[in-house]
């Protein structure tokens, strides 16, 4: 990695984290801070380079309840302003019960 050259790559996570935060701040969703991040994967169509401009769109692709926990899958797709795909991220989150203690959450 050589900083200042066009071949320098940067993590795509920063743009994805911003889109993720917008979803978590959505009051209609009812998200809260008692959550566990249980998995994430990235599919790169090409490297992200310094100077790239990306447009990222977050989409909830799955939301369900299992064993008293709410499970959410969030997909964030990032593309160039022209629409060429660059990176797609899928995150899996588990929202713990608002009143659950740590022991109840892991049982």
mmCIF file of N, CA, C and O in Angstrom:
data_model
loop_
_atom_site.group_PDB
_atom_site.id
_atom_site.type_symbol
_atom_site.label_atom_id
_atom_site.label_comp_id
_atom_site.label_asym_id
_atom_site.label_seq_id
_atom_site.Cartn_x
_atom_site.Cartn_y
_atom_site.Cartn_z
ATOM 1 N N UNK A 1 0.842 -1.173 0.000
ATOM 2 C CA UNK A 1 0.000 0.000 0.000
ATOM 3 C C UNK A 1 0.886 1.233 0.000
ATOM 4 O O UNK A 1 1.681 1.422 0.895
ATOM 5 N N UNK A 2 0.741 2.064 -1.003
ATOM 6 C CA UNK A 2 1.511 3.303 -1.077
ATOM 7 C C UNK A 2 0.532 4.465 -1.036
ATOM 8 O O UNK A 2 -0.225 4.680 -1.973
ATOM 9 N N UNK A 3 0.569 5.214 0.040
ATOM 10 C CA UNK A 3 -0.356 6.339 0.200
ATOM 11 C C UNK A 3 -0.042 7.404 -0.844
ATOM 12 O O UNK A 3 1.105 7.697 -1.126
ATOM 13 N N UNK A 4 -1.093 7.975 -1.432
ATOM 14 C CA UNK A 4 -0.922 9.046 -2.395
ATOM 15 C C UNK A 4 -0.917 8.574 -3.838
ATOM 16 O O UNK A 4 -0.931 9.381 -4.746
ATOM 17 N N UNK A 5 -0.916 7.280 -4.052
ATOM 18 C CA UNK A 5 -0.976 6.775 -5.416
ATOM 19 C C UNK A 5 -2.378 6.276 -5.713
ATOM 20 O O UNK A 5 -3.158 5.988 -4.808
ATOM 21 N N UNK A 6 -2.707 6.159 -6.946
ATOM 22 C CA UNK A 6 -4.037 5.701 -7.344
ATOM 23 C C UNK A 6 -4.217 4.220 -7.032
ATOM 24 O O UNK A 6 -5.332 3.732 -7.011
ATOM 25 N N UNK A 7 -3.139 3.498 -6.745
ATOM 26 C CA UNK A 7 -3.256 2.080 -6.440
ATOM 27 C C UNK A 7 -3.528 1.813 -4.972
ATOM 28 O O UNK A 7 -3.719 0.683 -4.575
ATOM 29 N N UNK A 8 -3.539 2.860 -4.155
ATOM 30 C CA UNK A 8 -3.802 2.695 -2.731
ATOM 31 C C UNK A 8 -5.245 2.260 -2.529
ATOM 32 O O UNK A 8 -6.162 2.823 -3.101
ATOM 33 N N UNK A 9 -5.442 1.232 -1.731
ATOM 34 C CA UNK A 9 -6.800 0.780 -1.434
ATOM 35 C C UNK A 9 -7.162 1.178 -0.017
ATOM 36 O O UNK A 9 -6.297 1.342 0.838
ATOM 37 N N UNK A 10 -8.450 1.369 0.207
ATOM 38 C CA UNK A 10 -8.956 1.726 1.529
ATOM 39 C C UNK A 10 -10.089 0.779 1.880
ATOM 40 O O UNK A 10 -10.743 0.236 0.990
ATOM 41 N N UNK A 11 -10.336 0.558 3.155
ATOM 42 C CA UNK A 11 -11.437 -0.327 3.528
ATOM 43 C C UNK A 11 -12.780 0.243 3.101
ATOM 44 O O UNK A 11 -13.017 1.433 3.227
ATOM 45 N N UNK A 12 -13.650 -0.609 2.611
ATOM 46 C CA UNK A 12 -14.999 -0.195 2.261
ATOM 47 C C UNK A 12 -15.883 -0.076 3.483
ATOM 48 O O UNK A 12 -17.019 0.360 3.401
ATOM 49 N N UNK A 13 -15.348 -0.467 4.638
ATOM 50 C CA UNK A 13 -16.152 -0.508 5.854
ATOM 51 C C UNK A 13 -16.624 0.857 6.311
ATOM 52 O O UNK A 13 -17.678 0.972 6.917
ATOM 53 N N UNK A 14 -15.863 1.923 6.042
ATOM 54 C CA UNK A 14 -16.254 3.234 6.569
ATOM 55 C C UNK A 14 -17.583 3.693 5.979
ATOM 56 O O UNK A 14 -18.448 4.184 6.699
ATOM 57 N N UNK A 15 -17.784 3.545 4.694
ATOM 58 C CA UNK A 15 -19.059 3.924 4.069
ATOM 59 C C UNK A 15 -20.174 2.995 4.540
ATOM 60 O O UNK A 15 -21.298 3.408 4.773
ATOM 61 N N UNK A 16 -19.844 1.732 4.677
ATOM 62 C CA UNK A 16 -20.833 0.752 5.119
ATOM 63 C C UNK A 16 -21.245 1.050 6.554
ATOM 64 O O UNK A 16 -22.416 0.981 6.907
ATOM 65 N N UNK A 17 -20.290 1.438 7.392
ATOM 66 C CA UNK A 17 -20.603 1.772 8.787
ATOM 67 C C UNK A 17 -21.541 2.974 8.867
ATOM 68 O O UNK A 17 -22.435 3.006 9.713
ATOM 69 N N UNK A 18 -21.378 3.940 7.986
ATOM 70 C CA UNK A 18 -22.280 5.099 7.983
ATOM 71 C C UNK A 18 -23.701 4.679 7.623
ATOM 72 O O UNK A 18 -24.668 5.122 8.241
ATOM 73 N N UNK A 19 -23.841 3.840 6.612
ATOM 74 C CA UNK A 19 -25.169 3.367 6.220
ATOM 75 C C UNK A 19 -25.779 2.530 7.340
ATOM 76 O O UNK A 19 -26.968 2.630 7.640
ATOM 77 N N UNK A 20 -24.951 1.719 7.996
ATOM 78 C CA UNK A 20 -25.404 0.881 9.101
ATOM 79 C C UNK A 20 -25.929 1.752 10.232
ATOM 80 O O UNK A 20 -26.971 1.500 10.802
ATOM 81 N N UNK A 21 -25.221 2.839 10.548
ATOM 82 C CA UNK A 21 -25.615 3.748 11.622
ATOM 83 C C UNK A 21 -26.960 4.400 11.309
ATOM 84 O O UNK A 21 -27.786 4.583 12.188
ATOM 85 N N UNK A 22 -27.207 4.745 10.048
ATOM 86 C CA UNK A 22 -28.490 5.351 9.685
ATOM 87 C C UNK A 22 -29.641 4.396 9.970
ATOM 88 O O UNK A 22 -30.696 4.807 10.431
ATOM 89 N N UNK A 23 -29.446 3.119 9.711
ATOM 90 C CA UNK A 23 -30.487 2.138 9.995
ATOM 91 C C UNK A 23 -30.687 2.019 11.503
ATOM 92 O O UNK A 23 -31.809 1.987 11.997
ATOM 93 N N UNK A 24 -29.609 1.987 12.267
ATOM 94 C CA UNK A 24 -29.718 1.838 13.716
ATOM 95 C C UNK A 24 -30.379 3.047 14.360
ATOM 96 O O UNK A 24 -31.019 2.935 15.400
ATOM 97 N N UNK A 25 -30.253 4.220 13.751
ATOM 98 C CA UNK A 25 -30.870 5.436 14.287
ATOM 99 C C UNK A 25 -32.319 5.610 13.841
ATOM 100 O O UNK A 25 -32.966 6.571 14.235
ATOM 101 N N UNK A 26 -32.836 4.702 13.033
ATOM 102 C CA UNK A 26 -34.212 4.796 12.525
ATOM 103 C C UNK A 26 -35.183 4.459 13.646
ATOM 104 O O UNK A 26 -35.271 3.321 14.097
ATOM 105 N N UNK A 27 -35.941 5.463 14.103
ATOM 106 C CA UNK A 27 -36.850 5.251 15.233
ATOM 107 C C UNK A 27 -38.008 4.313 14.881
ATOM 108 O O UNK A 27 -38.525 3.609 15.743
ATOM 109 N N UNK A 28 -38.415 4.264 13.623
ATOM 110 C CA UNK A 28 -39.497 3.361 13.217
ATOM 111 C C UNK A 28 -39.084 1.901 13.330
ATOM 112 O O UNK A 28 -39.909 1.031 13.582
ATOM 113 N N UNK A 29 -37.808 1.617 13.126
ATOM 114 C CA UNK A 29 -37.312 0.245 13.221
ATOM 115 C C UNK A 29 -37.347 -0.242 14.663
ATOM 116 O O UNK A 29 -37.566 -1.411 14.921
ATOM 117 N N UNK A 30 -37.127 0.652 15.609
ATOM 118 C CA UNK A 30 -37.131 0.270 17.011
ATOM 119 C C UNK A 30 -35.826 -0.375 17.453
ATOM 120 O O UNK A 30 -35.779 -1.087 18.446
ATOM 121 N N UNK A 31 -34.774 -0.138 16.723
ATOM 122 C CA UNK A 31 -33.471 -0.698 17.094
ATOM 123 C C UNK A 31 -33.002 -0.070 18.401
ATOM 124 O O UNK A 31 -33.393 1.044 18.751
ATOM 125 N N UNK A 32 -32.186 -0.791 19.134
ATOM 126 C CA UNK A 32 -31.634 -0.292 20.386
ATOM 127 C C UNK A 32 -30.227 -0.826 20.548
ATOM 128 O O UNK A 32 -29.773 -1.663 19.773
ATOM 129 N N UNK A 33 -29.533 -0.324 21.553
ATOM 130 C CA UNK A 33 -28.125 -0.633 21.735
ATOM 131 C C UNK A 33 -27.810 -2.016 22.273
ATOM 132 O O UNK A 33 -26.659 -2.418 22.301
ATOM 133 N N UNK A 34 -28.819 -2.770 22.706
ATOM 134 C CA UNK A 34 -28.556 -4.115 23.229
ATOM 135 C C UNK A 34 -28.549 -5.093 22.064
ATOM 136 O O UNK A 34 -29.537 -5.750 21.777
ATOM 137 N N UNK A 35 -27.424 -5.129 21.373
ATOM 138 C CA UNK A 35 -27.330 -6.009 20.214
ATOM 139 C C UNK A 35 -25.976 -6.692 20.165
ATOM 140 O O UNK A 35 -25.015 -6.256 20.791
ATOM 141 N N UNK A 36 -25.939 -7.773 19.432
ATOM 142 C CA UNK A 36 -24.680 -8.472 19.161
ATOM 143 C C UNK A 36 -24.516 -8.536 17.647
ATOM 144 O O UNK A 36 -25.467 -8.849 16.925
ATOM 145 N N UNK A 37 -23.334 -8.231 17.205
ATOM 146 C CA UNK A 37 -22.981 -8.350 15.795
ATOM 147 C C UNK A 37 -22.457 -9.774 15.636
ATOM 148 O O UNK A 37 -21.417 -10.121 16.180
ATOM 149 N N UNK A 38 -23.195 -10.624 14.939
ATOM 150 C CA UNK A 38 -22.842 -12.048 14.909
ATOM 151 C C UNK A 38 -22.220 -12.499 13.595
ATOM 152 O O UNK A 38 -21.832 -13.655 13.478
ATOM 153 N N UNK A 39 -22.115 -11.625 12.630
ATOM 154 C CA UNK A 39 -21.462 -12.026 11.394
ATOM 155 C C UNK A 39 -21.502 -10.924 10.356
ATOM 156 O O UNK A 39 -22.395 -10.081 10.363
ATOM 157 N N UNK A 40 -20.488 -10.930 9.495
ATOM 158 C CA UNK A 40 -20.458 -9.963 8.410
ATOM 159 C C UNK A 40 -19.605 -10.526 7.290
ATOM 160 O O UNK A 40 -18.608 -11.201 7.532
ATOM 161 N N UNK A 41 -20.026 -10.239 6.086
ATOM 162 C CA UNK A 41 -19.241 -10.658 4.927
ATOM 163 C C UNK A 41 -19.240 -9.530 3.907
ATOM 164 O O UNK A 41 -20.160 -8.715 3.852
ATOM 165 N N UNK A 42 -18.174 -9.479 3.116
ATOM 166 C CA UNK A 42 -18.010 -8.469 2.081
ATOM 167 C C UNK A 42 -17.788 -9.164 0.755
ATOM 168 O O UNK A 42 -17.013 -10.123 0.678
ATOM 169 N N UNK A 43 -18.438 -8.674 -0.283
ATOM 170 C CA UNK A 43 -18.196 -9.123 -1.654
ATOM 171 C C UNK A 43 -17.729 -7.908 -2.447
ATOM 172 O O UNK A 43 -18.496 -6.971 -2.662
ATOM 173 N N UNK A 44 -16.457 -7.923 -2.857
ATOM 174 C CA UNK A 44 -15.893 -6.803 -3.599
ATOM 175 C C UNK A 44 -15.943 -7.082 -5.091
ATOM 176 O O UNK A 44 -15.499 -8.139 -5.545
ATOM 177 N N UNK A 45 -16.467 -6.125 -5.840
ATOM 178 C CA UNK A 45 -16.422 -6.199 -7.293
ATOM 179 C C UNK A 45 -15.104 -5.647 -7.805
ATOM 180 O O UNK A 45 -14.650 -6.012 -8.884
ATOM 181 N N UNK A 46 -14.517 -4.756 -7.034
ATOM 182 C CA UNK A 46 -13.195 -4.197 -7.315
ATOM 183 C C UNK A 46 -12.693 -3.542 -6.039
ATOM 184 O O UNK A 46 -13.473 -3.286 -5.123
ATOM 185 N N UNK A 47 -11.394 -3.268 -5.929
ATOM 186 C CA UNK A 47 -10.886 -2.592 -4.733
ATOM 187 C C UNK A 47 -11.451 -1.178 -4.609
ATOM 188 O O UNK A 47 -11.739 -0.519 -5.607
ATOM 189 N N UNK A 48 -11.591 -0.727 -3.375
ATOM 190 C CA UNK A 48 -11.969 0.652 -3.089
ATOM 191 C C UNK A 48 -10.670 1.441 -2.996
ATOM 192 O O UNK A 48 -9.751 1.045 -2.285
ATOM 193 N N UNK A 49 -10.584 2.541 -3.746
ATOM 194 C CA UNK A 49 -9.346 3.318 -3.805
ATOM 195 C C UNK A 49 -9.541 4.705 -3.207
ATOM 196 O O UNK A 49 -10.642 5.242 -3.203
ATOM 197 N N UNK A 50 -8.446 5.278 -2.718
ATOM 198 C CA UNK A 50 -8.468 6.643 -2.205
ATOM 199 C C UNK A 50 -9.001 7.550 -3.308
ATOM 200 O O UNK A 50 -8.585 7.452 -4.460
ATOM 201 N N UNK A 51 -9.953 8.402 -2.959
ATOM 202 C CA UNK A 51 -10.537 9.316 -3.930
ATOM 203 C C UNK A 51 -11.829 8.810 -4.542
ATOM 204 O O UNK A 51 -12.552 9.564 -5.183
ATOM 205 N N UNK A 52 -12.139 7.519 -4.371
ATOM 206 C CA UNK A 52 -13.399 6.987 -4.883
ATOM 207 C C UNK A 52 -14.578 7.674 -4.202
ATOM 208 O O UNK A 52 -14.541 7.964 -3.013
ATOM 209 N N UNK A 53 -15.607 7.914 -4.962
ATOM 210 C CA UNK A 53 -16.866 8.411 -4.423
ATOM 211 C C UNK A 53 -17.844 7.255 -4.506
ATOM 212 O O UNK A 53 -18.024 6.664 -5.573
ATOM 213 N N UNK A 54 -18.444 6.902 -3.367
ATOM 214 C CA UNK A 54 -19.362 5.775 -3.328
ATOM 215 C C UNK A 54 -20.731 6.228 -2.840
ATOM 216 O O UNK A 54 -20.841 7.062 -1.950
ATOM 217 N N UNK A 55 -21.744 5.638 -3.434
ATOM 218 C CA UNK A 55 -23.122 5.841 -2.999
ATOM 219 C C UNK A 55 -23.558 4.512 -2.393
ATOM 220 O O UNK A 55 -23.549 3.483 -3.074
ATOM 221 N N UNK A 56 -23.902 4.526 -1.091
ATOM 222 C CA UNK A 56 -24.243 3.288 -0.387
ATOM 223 C C UNK A 56 -25.720 3.288 -0.009
ATOM 224 O O UNK A 56 -26.244 4.294 0.456
ATOM 225 N N UNK A 57 -26.340 2.150 -0.206
ATOM 226 C CA UNK A 57 -27.750 1.992 0.105
ATOM 227 C C UNK A 57 -27.921 0.806 1.041
ATOM 228 O O UNK A 57 -27.459 -0.294 0.732
ATOM 229 N N UNK A 58 -28.582 1.052 2.180
ATOM 230 C CA UNK A 58 -28.822 -0.014 3.162
ATOM 231 C C UNK A 58 -30.208 -0.598 2.945
ATOM 232 O O UNK A 58 -31.163 0.122 2.659
ATOM 233 N N UNK A 59 -30.300 -1.914 3.100
ATOM 234 C CA UNK A 59 -31.580 -2.609 2.958
ATOM 235 C C UNK A 59 -31.662 -3.722 3.999
ATOM 236 O O UNK A 59 -30.720 -4.502 4.158
ATOM 237 N N UNK A 60 -32.757 -3.765 4.721
ATOM 238 C CA UNK A 60 -32.988 -4.881 5.632
ATOM 239 C C UNK A 60 -33.519 -6.030 4.790
ATOM 240 O O UNK A 60 -34.581 -5.922 4.183
ATOM 241 N N UNK A 61 -32.756 -7.108 4.713
ATOM 242 C CA UNK A 61 -33.151 -8.225 3.859
ATOM 243 C C UNK A 61 -33.823 -9.354 4.631
ATOM 244 O O UNK A 61 -34.429 -10.231 4.027
ATOM 245 N N UNK A 62 -33.713 -9.325 5.968
ATOM 246 C CA UNK A 62 -34.385 -10.334 6.788
ATOM 247 C C UNK A 62 -34.584 -9.765 8.186
ATOM 248 O O UNK A 62 -33.679 -9.146 8.733
ATOM 249 N N UNK A 63 -35.764 -9.968 8.727
ATOM 250 C CA UNK A 63 -36.077 -9.545 10.092
ATOM 251 C C UNK A 63 -37.045 -10.570 10.647
ATOM 252 O O UNK A 63 -38.143 -10.740 10.121
ATOM 253 N N UNK A 64 -36.597 -11.291 11.679
ATOM 254 C CA UNK A 64 -37.458 -12.332 12.239
ATOM 255 C C UNK A 64 -37.133 -12.524 13.712
ATOM 256 O O UNK A 64 -36.144 -12.014 14.216
ATOM 257 N N UNK A 65 -38.004 -13.282 14.374
ATOM 258 C CA UNK A 65 -37.813 -13.585 15.786
ATOM 259 C C UNK A 65 -37.577 -15.076 15.939
ATOM 260 O O UNK A 65 -38.211 -15.891 15.272
ATOM 261 N N UNK A 66 -36.626 -15.409 16.789
ATOM 262 C CA UNK A 66 -36.331 -16.805 17.081
ATOM 263 C C UNK A 66 -35.852 -16.898 18.522
ATOM 264 O O UNK A 66 -34.967 -16.137 18.935
ATOM 265 N N UNK A 67 -36.470 -17.805 19.293
ATOM 266 C CA UNK A 67 -36.089 -18.016 20.693
ATOM 267 C C UNK A 67 -36.129 -16.726 21.510
ATOM 268 O O UNK A 67 -35.268 -16.486 22.352
ATOM 269 N N UNK A 68 -37.058 -15.849 21.202
ATOM 270 C CA UNK A 68 -37.199 -14.609 21.943
ATOM 271 C C UNK A 68 -36.213 -13.523 21.559
ATOM 272 O O UNK A 68 -36.172 -12.480 22.195
ATOM 273 N N UNK A 69 -35.410 -13.749 20.527
ATOM 274 C CA UNK A 69 -34.458 -12.751 20.057
ATOM 275 C C UNK A 69 -34.887 -12.257 18.686
ATOM 276 O O UNK A 69 -35.487 -13.011 17.909
ATOM 277 N N UNK A 70 -34.606 -11.010 18.394
ATOM 278 C CA UNK A 70 -34.884 -10.465 17.076
ATOM 279 C C UNK A 70 -33.616 -10.551 16.235
ATOM 280 O O UNK A 70 -32.554 -10.086 16.651
ATOM 281 N N UNK A 71 -33.723 -11.155 15.065
ATOM 282 C CA UNK A 71 -32.590 -11.342 14.167
ATOM 283 C C UNK A 71 -32.770 -10.442 12.955
ATOM 284 O O UNK A 71 -33.828 -10.443 12.313
ATOM 285 N N UNK A 72 -31.746 -9.681 12.624
ATOM 286 C CA UNK A 72 -31.818 -8.750 11.510
ATOM 287 C C UNK A 72 -30.637 -8.981 10.582
ATOM 288 O O UNK A 72 -29.502 -9.143 11.044
ATOM 289 N N UNK A 73 -30.906 -9.033 9.295
ATOM 290 C CA UNK A 73 -29.835 -9.080 8.297
ATOM 291 C C UNK A 73 -29.898 -7.781 7.516
ATOM 292 O O UNK A 73 -30.944 -7.406 6.983
ATOM 293 N N UNK A 74 -28.773 -7.083 7.476
ATOM 294 C CA UNK A 74 -28.665 -5.798 6.808
ATOM 295 C C UNK A 74 -27.689 -5.926 5.648
ATOM 296 O O UNK A 74 -26.557 -6.379 5.829
ATOM 297 N N UNK A 75 -28.133 -5.561 4.464
ATOM 298 C CA UNK A 75 -27.263 -5.570 3.290
ATOM 299 C C UNK A 75 -27.017 -4.131 2.872
ATOM 300 O O UNK A 75 -27.953 -3.340 2.761
ATOM 301 N N UNK A 76 -25.746 -3.793 2.657
ATOM 302 C CA UNK A 76 -25.369 -2.458 2.204
ATOM 303 C C UNK A 76 -24.622 -2.623 0.892
ATOM 304 O O UNK A 76 -23.589 -3.290 0.841
ATOM 305 N N UNK A 77 -25.175 -2.031 -0.151
ATOM 306 C CA UNK A 77 -24.531 -2.053 -1.456
ATOM 307 C C UNK A 77 -23.934 -0.694 -1.755
ATOM 308 O O UNK A 77 -24.592 0.329 -1.585
ATOM 309 N N UNK A 78 -22.673 -0.685 -2.175
ATOM 310 C CA UNK A 78 -21.991 0.559 -2.513
ATOM 311 C C UNK A 78 -21.589 0.519 -3.978
ATOM 312 O O UNK A 78 -21.039 -0.476 -4.457
ATOM 313 N N UNK A 79 -21.862 1.616 -4.675
ATOM 314 C CA UNK A 79 -21.573 1.719 -6.099
ATOM 315 C C UNK A 79 -21.004 3.097 -6.396
ATOM 316 O O UNK A 79 -21.077 4.010 -5.576
ATOM 317 N N UNK A 80 -20.457 3.245 -7.588
ATOM 318 C CA UNK A 80 -20.006 4.554 -8.038
ATOM 319 C C UNK A 80 -21.235 5.405 -8.341
ATOM 320 O O UNK A 80 -22.344 4.859 -8.492
ATOM 321 N N UNK A 81 -21.086 6.715 -8.449
ATOM 322 C CA UNK A 81 -22.235 7.549 -8.815
ATOM 323 C C UNK A 81 -22.860 7.151 -10.159
ATOM 324 O O UNK A 81 -24.037 7.389 -10.399
ATOM 325 N N UNK A 82 -22.078 6.504 -11.014
ATOM 326 C CA UNK A 82 -22.589 6.039 -12.307
ATOM 327 C C UNK A 82 -23.344 4.722 -12.187
ATOM 328 O O UNK A 82 -23.923 4.242 -13.153
ATOM 329 N N UNK A 83 -23.298 4.107 -11.000
ATOM 330 C CA UNK A 83 -24.036 2.873 -10.772
ATOM 331 C C UNK A 83 -23.227 1.596 -10.868
ATOM 332 O O UNK A 83 -23.771 0.499 -10.718
ATOM 333 N N UNK A 84 -21.924 1.685 -11.086
ATOM 334 C CA UNK A 84 -21.092 0.487 -11.149
ATOM 335 C C UNK A 84 -20.880 -0.059 -9.739
ATOM 336 O O UNK A 84 -20.399 0.660 -8.856
ATOM 337 N N UNK A 85 -21.228 -1.332 -9.489
ATOM 338 C CA UNK A 85 -21.069 -1.892 -8.145
ATOM 339 C C UNK A 85 -19.606 -1.963 -7.723
ATOM 340 O O UNK A 85 -18.733 -2.247 -8.540
ATOM 341 N N UNK A 86 -19.367 -1.697 -6.436
ATOM 342 C CA UNK A 86 -18.011 -1.743 -5.889
ATOM 343 C C UNK A 86 -17.919 -2.783 -4.780
ATOM 344 O O UNK A 86 -17.061 -3.653 -4.811
ATOM 345 N N UNK A 87 -18.815 -2.702 -3.789
ATOM 346 C CA UNK A 87 -18.770 -3.643 -2.674
ATOM 347 C C UNK A 87 -20.181 -3.824 -2.108
ATOM 348 O O UNK A 87 -20.980 -2.894 -2.102
ATOM 349 N N UNK A 88 -20.455 -5.037 -1.663
ATOM 350 C CA UNK A 88 -21.704 -5.345 -0.968
ATOM 351 C C UNK A 88 -21.344 -6.000 0.349
ATOM 352 O O UNK A 88 -20.490 -6.884 0.403
ATOM 353 N N UNK A 89 -21.996 -5.551 1.410
ATOM 354 C CA UNK A 89 -21.769 -6.102 2.749
ATOM 355 C C UNK A 89 -23.078 -6.655 3.278
ATOM 356 O O UNK A 89 -24.138 -6.079 3.063
ATOM 357 N N UNK A 90 -22.990 -7.782 3.962
ATOM 358 C CA UNK A 90 -24.138 -8.348 4.666
ATOM 359 C C UNK A 90 -23.742 -8.523 6.128
ATOM 360 O O UNK A 90 -22.745 -9.160 6.430
ATOM 361 N N UNK A 91 -24.551 -7.920 7.014
ATOM 362 C CA UNK A 91 -24.315 -8.018 8.459
ATOM 363 C C UNK A 91 -25.488 -8.729 9.101
ATOM 364 O O UNK A 91 -26.637 -8.492 8.735
ATOM 365 N N UNK A 92 -25.180 -9.570 10.069
ATOM 366 C CA UNK A 92 -26.221 -10.237 10.853
ATOM 367 C C UNK A 92 -26.132 -9.732 12.288
ATOM 368 O O UNK A 92 -25.065 -9.767 12.897
ATOM 369 N N UNK A 93 -27.287 -9.260 12.789
ATOM 370 C CA UNK A 93 -27.360 -8.686 14.122
ATOM 371 C C UNK A 93 -28.423 -9.420 14.926
ATOM 372 O O UNK A 93 -29.439 -9.845 14.376
ATOM 373 N N UNK A 94 -28.174 -9.538 16.226
ATOM 374 C CA UNK A 94 -29.159 -10.094 17.142
ATOM 375 C C UNK A 94 -29.463 -9.012 18.157
ATOM 376 O O UNK A 94 -28.559 -8.516 18.838
ATOM 377 N N UNK A 95 -30.735 -8.622 18.239
ATOM 378 C CA UNK A 95 -31.170 -7.657 19.245
ATOM 379 C C UNK A 95 -31.632 -8.436 20.464
ATOM 380 O O UNK A 95 -32.528 -9.275 20.379
ATOM 381 N N UNK A 96 -31.005 -8.147 21.585
ATOM 382 C CA UNK A 96 -31.354 -8.794 22.835
ATOM 383 C C UNK A 96 -32.577 -8.108 23.428
ATOM 384 O O UNK A 96 -32.824 -6.924 23.163
ATOM 385 N N UNK A 97 -33.296 -8.804 24.243
ATOM 386 C CA UNK A 97 -34.447 -8.225 24.929
ATOM 387 C C UNK A 97 -33.973 -7.023 25.731
ATOM 388 O O UNK A 97 -32.908 -7.061 26.347
ATOM 389 N N UNK A 98 -34.752 -5.950 25.729
ATOM 390 C CA UNK A 98 -34.394 -4.729 26.464
ATOM 391 C C UNK A 98 -34.147 -5.022 27.938
ATOM 392 O O UNK A 98 -33.316 -4.420 28.570
ATOM 393 N N UNK A 99 -34.877 -5.987 28.517
ATOM 394 C CA UNK A 99 -34.739 -6.272 29.934
ATOM 395 C C UNK A 99 -33.856 -7.464 30.253
ATOM 396 O O UNK A 99 -33.693 -7.820 31.385
ATOM 397 N N UNK A 100 -33.262 -8.076 29.223
ATOM 398 C CA UNK A 100 -32.468 -9.297 29.450
ATOM 399 C C UNK A 100 -31.138 -8.970 30.100
ATOM 400 O O UNK A 100 -30.493 -7.997 29.761
ATOM 401 N N UNK A 101 -30.742 -9.811 31.029
ATOM 402 C CA UNK A 101 -29.398 -9.671 31.606
ATOM 403 C C UNK A 101 -28.446 -10.457 30.726
ATOM 404 O O UNK A 101 -28.852 -11.222 29.874
ATOM 405 N N UNK A 102 -27.180 -10.305 30.927
ATOM 406 C CA UNK A 102 -26.186 -11.037 30.154
ATOM 407 C C UNK A 102 -26.372 -12.531 30.246
ATOM 408 O O UNK A 102 -26.244 -13.261 29.290
ATOM 409 N N UNK A 103 -26.746 -13.040 31.431
ATOM 410 C CA UNK A 103 -26.934 -14.475 31.619
ATOM 411 C C UNK A 103 -28.132 -14.972 30.812
ATOM 412 O O UNK A 103 -28.069 -16.019 30.196
ATOM 413 N N UNK A 104 -29.219 -14.196 30.826
ATOM 414 C CA UNK A 104 -30.405 -14.611 30.059
ATOM 415 C C UNK A 104 -30.127 -14.595 28.572
ATOM 416 O O UNK A 104 -30.601 -15.412 27.829
ATOM 417 N N UNK A 105 -29.318 -13.610 28.115
ATOM 418 C CA UNK A 105 -29.058 -13.459 26.696
ATOM 419 C C UNK A 105 -28.223 -14.600 26.141
ATOM 420 O O UNK A 105 -28.322 -14.934 24.985
ATOM 421 N N UNK A 106 -27.379 -15.220 26.965
ATOM 422 C CA UNK A 106 -26.513 -16.282 26.474
ATOM 423 C C UNK A 106 -27.086 -17.664 26.727
ATOM 424 O O UNK A 106 -26.533 -18.649 26.286
ATOM 425 N N UNK A 107 -28.179 -17.777 27.477
ATOM 426 C CA UNK A 107 -28.751 -19.080 27.797
ATOM 427 C C UNK A 107 -29.444 -19.685 26.605
ATOM 428 O O UNK A 107 -29.835 -19.059 25.689
#
